[in-house]
Amino acid sequence: MSVWLWIVAVLAALLGLGWAGRALGRLSGRRRFRDMSLAEAFGWALALAALLGAAWLWTRPGAVYFRWALIGFAISAVAAFVFRLLGRHLGPERLRKQFRKMPLTAAFGILVIIIYAVVAIFAGWIAPHGQEAVLGAANVVPGGDPAMGGDPAFPLGTDRIGRDILSRLIYGAQNTVGLAFATTLLAFFLGGTLGLLAAVVGGWLDQLLSRGVDVLMAIPSLIFALLLLTIASVWAEGARGWLTFYMVVIIAVIDSTRVFRLARSVGIGIVVMDYVEAAKLRGEGMGHLVFREILPNAMAPLLAEFGLRFCFVFLTIASLSFLGVGIQPPLADWGTMVRDLAQFINFAAFAPMVALAPLLPALAIALLTVGVNFVVDWMLHRASGLKS
Amino acid sequence: MTPLLEIRDLWIEGRSDEEWHPIVEGVDLTLGRGEVLGLIGESGAGKSTLGLAAMGYARDGVRISGGSVRFDGMDLLRASTEQKRSLLGRRIAYVAQSAAASFNPAHKLIDQHVEAPVRHGIRDRGESVADAVELYEKLRLPDPDRIGFRYPHQVSGGQLQRMMTAMAMSCRPDLIIFDEPTTALDVTTQIEVLAAIRDIVDQFGTSAIYITHDLAVVAQMADRIKVLLSGREVETAPTREMLTHPREEYTKSLWAVRGFHRPEKPAPAPGDTPILSVEGVTAAYGRQTVLEEISFDIHPGRTVAVVGESGSGKSTTARVITGLLPPRSGTVRFEGEALPAGYRQRGKDQLRQIQMIYQMADTALNPRQSVAQIIGRPVRFYRGLRGRALRARVDELMEQIELDPATFRDRLPGELSGGQKQRVGIARALAAEPRLIICDEVTSALDQIVAEGILRLLARLQDELGLSYMFITHDLATVKAIADEVVVMQSGRVIEQGAKTAMFTPPHHPYTDLLLSSVPEMDPDWLDRLLAERGVEGLGEAATDRM
């Protein structure tokens, strides 16, 4: 009960602070303060309290992660800023123009994507060790400080059977991101084409495809993927390449149902436009209607969906890998890595460095997700700006 | 006595592309008590922005950067939110262009009506409802006792606009701002709304700012007229003086727009094969019959105007001709040959011969294709031109529609003005080298000066290329300007048809008569005269219902 009393007391104090601050501001006679509602004043007081709280937390010795997060945030912001600054002054004029209008978030997203792409493509050269190499010492703590149980040779430590985490993270970019990207592209090709086709043709084809999609969507997607992959693993007869291929196709088909529904509903909105009618009356074929008249106008929502879908596919692959039917064990994969290293999280309270091991692959996933969505947001903003 | 509203040297800026651009540049405005001021100008002249600024309000992305707005001695630009809140709705009210979009579809009309008086504590709910019924009656709404208990979609557009006026009146404000309240309405409905607004403003001695782009409308409503051009005042004068002796060139050009008139071409020889004949066409959407036994001919090189109110079946007729809606019975013949009912069954050449130009150029042009792509596609598709020949043909077409190829070739539709977009739509139709072009309300979304330019262009192209036009419109001024023959439609039937001069000389079919007399004229006494002739009950829906 006393907890509630505390909360009420704190809120009341904040309200009082807001009121007092506003009254003080009004003495200056400024319009901003005069027209400020009490709710807004409360919001400012709350923000002030949060800021003070954060400053206090920063000084606490136990709040290691909080400090890391803030430092990481600051570094990201500075990196994005420098990247945008470079973009504004280097390169061809058209590119520079893009950078000039770009918000910082989008610059950050592009930077992240470029770094991931470089890491994924050149993984073989960048990584100090092979992804499957067992290097002796197991469970080396990240940080490379021998006093803390680290080893300078393995800056991010090793896992339970002594593989270098840094190398596996780098190879993970290649495996996880590459596969997720291919899967999402395939899902969009399938779902997008069929969805727009259903919107243009309508009638029985629309019914057939839509009901088919309904059936696929009625089955929980992870269970369904698991079921199909079990069957596929029999077909693959243990060949790792084939199993991966089946996984890509299966996840793409299951995810394409979501894309189908979006593309169809967006397409239906566009099909009624007069320019589509004009094209139909001209006698244009289906290909022209779908790819020239409708698709370019459906691009904005589809791109937004792409960013989101990419993240979901990513997570699906991670969960399937954990269940043993996704990316196969010797290959590095971020999802599997999180699971493998998960129990170290228990040491977070007294050995922050140890708990870092499972957080790194998780962070890799999160960073890419955030980056992709920043870029997609920006593209959407630009697309909607063109319309008005 | 101080004027009710006094705007001095007002500057307003709008934000686009991360920069502030001026929308209104140093406009002064004075409005006396009980006076009605008409604000006219083309779209983009800053009329609506100025109207909103008169309430001390700026839309998102717009800011008032200088000047003063004094309402009854209080400076609205320096007033606190609380002070403005006590004024808006109570002493200043606003009537928007689209009543259908401004009412909340989830609430009954009466609940929205009583909100302002109850909130401002003028009347309690019961009194407000009683007062609403009284206002509905004054505005001549049918069944005033119960109409308020309907939802917005259950009431027609003209009625909704009057309900909105009633709502604005609910607190008996000193000032009402009408922002194009009749632009979206049919002529016969418009006149009813005009009469109702004028009556009620007179009765309560309310001051009003009446924003419109239609000169004839403003001539009926306003005591004084102020003309705006790209954010600046052109001139202000009392209505009669302004109509008879406009001072500025721009004002004169606005007045002259209605002067475009093209003589009727001589009647075709009796034995001529019409380029298009519609023979006894009946068409339906599902079970609802929308066209009944429509028949008319279009002869080569002539313009046939199809007129009627919205819902009369004009556009459906176009859909039947183009093959989008196969008719239930009857045939469409092109140069004597019956066309297949659906467009999918028609040959490429048959499709090429009939082209369409649409009302909304915004939705008629693909926003992701450049002007050259839009115009070039039919050229490539029908004539198979490529590369340099295609480019030359596109340039030629662009010159025909009076757009400079070098400037406009690579622009997207979003970078064109309304009139330019409509020109591109025309060029796309021309690119197919058709014999017949169906123009579906092509000028109704445009300003008068721009619309006149489009009409002149169409007339010139007809002379040069020998095109035939089917001109769908509800605007009789356009018909007068361009048509050779007129087909009048009402609820899916052809009521009357014939040569233009014959149609515009009495005697008419009563419905044609109603349509013709409902078109506002520039004469400020026109509405009074009409009211005297027809009486209040002879207006709008009431009149159509009786036919």
Short mmCIF file of C-alpha atoms in Angstrom, two decimals, chain B residues 36 190-191 194-195 197-199 202 210 212 214-223 225 239-240 243 518-531:
data_model
loop_
_atom_site.label_atom_id
_atom_site.label_comp_id
_atom_site.label_asym_id
_atom_site.label_seq_id
_atom_site.Cartn_x
_atom_site.Cartn_y
_atom_site.Cartn_z
CA VAL B 36 -20.97 40.52 -45.91
CA GLN B 190 -26.56 25.43 -54.65
CA ILE B 191 -29.29 27.98 -55.19
CA LEU B 194 -27.44 30.33 -51.19
CA ALA B 195 -30.95 31.57 -50.51
CA ILE B 197 -27.59 31.39 -46.07
CA ARG B 198 -28.47 34.85 -47.26
CA ASP B 199 -31.79 34.86 -45.44
CA ASP B 202 -29.91 38.97 -43.01
CA TYR B 210 -17.82 34.67 -47.97
CA THR B 212 -15.51 31.54 -53.22
CA ASP B 214 -17.40 31.80 -58.36
CA LEU B 215 -18.07 35.42 -59.25
CA ALA B 216 -21.73 34.94 -59.91
CA VAL B 217 -22.22 33.43 -56.46
CA VAL B 218 -20.36 36.18 -54.68
CA ALA B 219 -22.40 38.76 -56.58
CA GLN B 220 -25.54 37.40 -54.91
CA MET B 221 -24.12 37.18 -51.42
CA ALA B 222 -21.73 40.03 -50.75
CA ASP B 223 -22.08 43.74 -50.02
CA ILE B 225 -15.97 42.20 -52.85
CA THR B 239 -20.40 44.63 -55.30
CA ARG B 240 -22.28 46.66 -57.88
CA LEU B 243 -19.23 44.23 -61.32
CA SER B 518 -30.49 27.89 -61.52
CA VAL B 519 -27.16 28.89 -63.00
CA PRO B 520 -26.10 31.99 -61.09
CA GLU B 521 -25.69 35.11 -63.16
CA MET B 522 -23.38 38.03 -62.55
CA ASP B 523 -26.32 40.32 -61.87
CA PRO B 524 -26.54 40.96 -58.10
CA ASP B 525 -30.34 41.00 -58.30
CA TRP B 526 -30.54 37.61 -59.96
CA LEU B 527 -31.28 35.62 -56.80
CA ASP B 528 -33.94 38.07 -55.64
CA ARG B 529 -35.63 37.96 -59.00
CA LEU B 530 -35.53 34.20 -59.11
CA LEU B 531 -36.97 33.95 -55.60
#
